[in-house]
mmCIF file with all atom_site columns, C-alpha atoms in Angstrom:
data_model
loop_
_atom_site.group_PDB
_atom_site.id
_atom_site.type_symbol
_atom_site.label_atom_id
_atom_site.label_alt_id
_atom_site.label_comp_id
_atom_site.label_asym_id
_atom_site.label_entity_id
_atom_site.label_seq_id
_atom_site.pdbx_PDB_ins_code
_atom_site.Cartn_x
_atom_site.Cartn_y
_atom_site.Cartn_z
_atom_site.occupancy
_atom_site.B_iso_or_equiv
_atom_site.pdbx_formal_charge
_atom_site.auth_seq_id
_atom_site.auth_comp_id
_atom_site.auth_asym_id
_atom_site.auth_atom_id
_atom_site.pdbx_PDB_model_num
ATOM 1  C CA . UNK A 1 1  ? -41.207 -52.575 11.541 1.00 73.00 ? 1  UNK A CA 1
ATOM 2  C CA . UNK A 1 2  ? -39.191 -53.523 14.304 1.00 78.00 ? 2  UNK A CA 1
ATOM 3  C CA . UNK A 1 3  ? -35.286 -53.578 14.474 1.00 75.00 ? 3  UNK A CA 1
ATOM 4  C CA . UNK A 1 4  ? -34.983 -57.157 14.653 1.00 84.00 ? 4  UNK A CA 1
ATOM 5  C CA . UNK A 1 5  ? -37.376 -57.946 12.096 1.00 83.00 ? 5  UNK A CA 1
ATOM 6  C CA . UNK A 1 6  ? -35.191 -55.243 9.422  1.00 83.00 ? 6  UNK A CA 1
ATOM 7  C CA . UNK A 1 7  ? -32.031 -57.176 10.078 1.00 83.00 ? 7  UNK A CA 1
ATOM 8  C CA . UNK A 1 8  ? -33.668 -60.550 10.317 1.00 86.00 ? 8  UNK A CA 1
ATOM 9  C CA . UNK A 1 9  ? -34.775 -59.558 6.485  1.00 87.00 ? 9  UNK A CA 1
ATOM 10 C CA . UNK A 1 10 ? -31.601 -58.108 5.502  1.00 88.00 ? 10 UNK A CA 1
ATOM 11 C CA . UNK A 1 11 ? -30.000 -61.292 6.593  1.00 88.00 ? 11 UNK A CA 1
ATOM 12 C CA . UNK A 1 12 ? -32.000 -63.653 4.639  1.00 90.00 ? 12 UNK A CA 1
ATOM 13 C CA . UNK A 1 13 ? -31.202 -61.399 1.816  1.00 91.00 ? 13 UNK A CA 1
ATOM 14 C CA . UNK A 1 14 ? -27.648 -61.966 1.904  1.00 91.00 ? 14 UNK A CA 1
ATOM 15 C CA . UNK A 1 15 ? -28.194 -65.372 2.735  1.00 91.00 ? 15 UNK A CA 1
ATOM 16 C CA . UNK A 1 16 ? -29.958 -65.708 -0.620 1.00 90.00 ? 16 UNK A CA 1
ATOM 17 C CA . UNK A 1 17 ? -28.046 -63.771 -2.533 1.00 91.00 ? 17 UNK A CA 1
ATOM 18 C CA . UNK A 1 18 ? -24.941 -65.641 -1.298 1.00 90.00 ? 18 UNK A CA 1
ATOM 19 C CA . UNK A 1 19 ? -26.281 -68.998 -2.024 1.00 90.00 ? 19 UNK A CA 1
ATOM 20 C CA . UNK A 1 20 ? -27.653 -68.531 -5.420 1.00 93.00 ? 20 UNK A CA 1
ATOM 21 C CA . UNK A 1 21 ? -25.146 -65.777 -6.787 1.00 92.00 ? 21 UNK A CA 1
ATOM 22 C CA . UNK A 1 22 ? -21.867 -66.732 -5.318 1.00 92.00 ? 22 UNK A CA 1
ATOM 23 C CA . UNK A 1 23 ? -19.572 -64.634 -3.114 1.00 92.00 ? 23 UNK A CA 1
ATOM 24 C CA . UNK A 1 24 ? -19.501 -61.563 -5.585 1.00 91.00 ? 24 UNK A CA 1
ATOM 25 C CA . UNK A 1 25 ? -23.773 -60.896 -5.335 1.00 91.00 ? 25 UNK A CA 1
ATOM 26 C CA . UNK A 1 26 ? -22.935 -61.279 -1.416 1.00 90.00 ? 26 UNK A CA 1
ATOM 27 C CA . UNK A 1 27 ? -20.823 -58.410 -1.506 1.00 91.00 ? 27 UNK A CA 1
ATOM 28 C CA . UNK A 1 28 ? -23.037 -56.334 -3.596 1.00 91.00 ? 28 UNK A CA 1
ATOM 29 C CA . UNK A 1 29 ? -26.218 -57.188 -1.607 1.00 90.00 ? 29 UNK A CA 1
ATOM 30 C CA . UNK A 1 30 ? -24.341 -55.935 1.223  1.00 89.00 ? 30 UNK A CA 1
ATOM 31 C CA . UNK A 1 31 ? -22.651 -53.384 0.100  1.00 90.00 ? 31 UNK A CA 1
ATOM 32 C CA . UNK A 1 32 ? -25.832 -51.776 -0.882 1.00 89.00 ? 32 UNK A CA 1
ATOM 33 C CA . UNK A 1 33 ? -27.737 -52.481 2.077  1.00 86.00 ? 33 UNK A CA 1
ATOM 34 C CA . UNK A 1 34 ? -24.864 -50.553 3.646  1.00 86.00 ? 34 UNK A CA 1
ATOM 35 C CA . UNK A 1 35 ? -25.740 -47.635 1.518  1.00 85.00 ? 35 UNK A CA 1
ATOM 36 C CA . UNK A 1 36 ? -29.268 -47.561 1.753  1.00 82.00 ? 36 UNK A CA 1
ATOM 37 C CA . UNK A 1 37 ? -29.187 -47.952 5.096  1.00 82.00 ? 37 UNK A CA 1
ATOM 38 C CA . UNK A 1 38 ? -26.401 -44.603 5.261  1.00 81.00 ? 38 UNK A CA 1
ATOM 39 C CA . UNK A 1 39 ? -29.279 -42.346 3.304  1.00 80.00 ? 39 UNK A CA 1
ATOM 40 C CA . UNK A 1 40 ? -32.087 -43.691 5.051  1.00 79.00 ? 40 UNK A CA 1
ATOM 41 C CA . UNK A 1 41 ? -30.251 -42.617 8.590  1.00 80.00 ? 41 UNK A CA 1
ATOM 42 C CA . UNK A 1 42 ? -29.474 -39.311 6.859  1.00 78.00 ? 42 UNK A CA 1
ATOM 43 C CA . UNK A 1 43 ? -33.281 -38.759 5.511  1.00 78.00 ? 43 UNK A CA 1
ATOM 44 C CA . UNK A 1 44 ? -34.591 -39.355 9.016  1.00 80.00 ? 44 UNK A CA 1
ATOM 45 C CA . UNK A 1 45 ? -31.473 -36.887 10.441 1.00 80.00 ? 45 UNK A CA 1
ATOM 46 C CA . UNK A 1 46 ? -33.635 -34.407 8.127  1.00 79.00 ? 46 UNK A CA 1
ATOM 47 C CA . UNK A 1 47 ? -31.404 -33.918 5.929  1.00 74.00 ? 47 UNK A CA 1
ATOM 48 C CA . UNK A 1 48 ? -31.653 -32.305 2.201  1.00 79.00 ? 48 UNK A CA 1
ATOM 49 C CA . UNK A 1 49 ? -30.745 -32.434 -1.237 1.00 78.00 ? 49 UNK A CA 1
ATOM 50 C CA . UNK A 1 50 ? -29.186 -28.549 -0.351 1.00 81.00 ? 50 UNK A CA 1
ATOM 51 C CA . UNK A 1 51 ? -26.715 -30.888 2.375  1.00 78.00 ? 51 UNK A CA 1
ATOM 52 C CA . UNK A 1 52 ? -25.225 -32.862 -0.340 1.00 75.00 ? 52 UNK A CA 1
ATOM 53 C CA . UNK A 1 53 ? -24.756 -30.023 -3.112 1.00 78.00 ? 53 UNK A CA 1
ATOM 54 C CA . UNK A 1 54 ? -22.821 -28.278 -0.481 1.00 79.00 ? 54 UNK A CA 1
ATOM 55 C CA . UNK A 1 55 ? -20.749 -31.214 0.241  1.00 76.00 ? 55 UNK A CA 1
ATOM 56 C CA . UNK A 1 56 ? -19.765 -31.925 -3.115 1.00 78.00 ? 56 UNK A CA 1
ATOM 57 C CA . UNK A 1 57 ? -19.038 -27.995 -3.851 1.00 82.00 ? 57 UNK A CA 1
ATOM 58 C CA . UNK A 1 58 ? -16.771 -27.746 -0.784 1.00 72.00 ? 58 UNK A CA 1
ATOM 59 C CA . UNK A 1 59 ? -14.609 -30.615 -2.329 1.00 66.00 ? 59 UNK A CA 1
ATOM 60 C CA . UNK A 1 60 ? -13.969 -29.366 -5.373 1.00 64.00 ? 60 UNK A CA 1
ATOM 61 C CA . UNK A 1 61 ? -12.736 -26.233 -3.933 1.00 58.00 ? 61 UNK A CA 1
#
């Protein structure tokens, strides 16, 4: 799928979301297109489930 077509849909899902839950499923809606769209950046990067052990060890240290 295109760019344009992705945000086109992620638009009319806040749009929907915003008119039929309020403000507060707005922000959620986008909040976790936000973070979908984070892992699915870091999935096509290549990353691995290795990457974010590591991450999480280093700050507990």
């Amino acid at each position: 799928m295109s760019t344009p077509f992705m945000g086109m849909v992620a638009g009319m899902a806040l749009a929907f979301a915003g008119y039929f839950g309020g403000f507060g499923a707005f922000l959620l809606v986008a909040a976790l297109g936000g973070l979908g769209w984070v892992v699915g950046r870091w999935a096509d990067g290549g990353g691995s489930v290795q990457d974010v052990r590591d991450a999480f060890e280093r700050s507990r240290r």
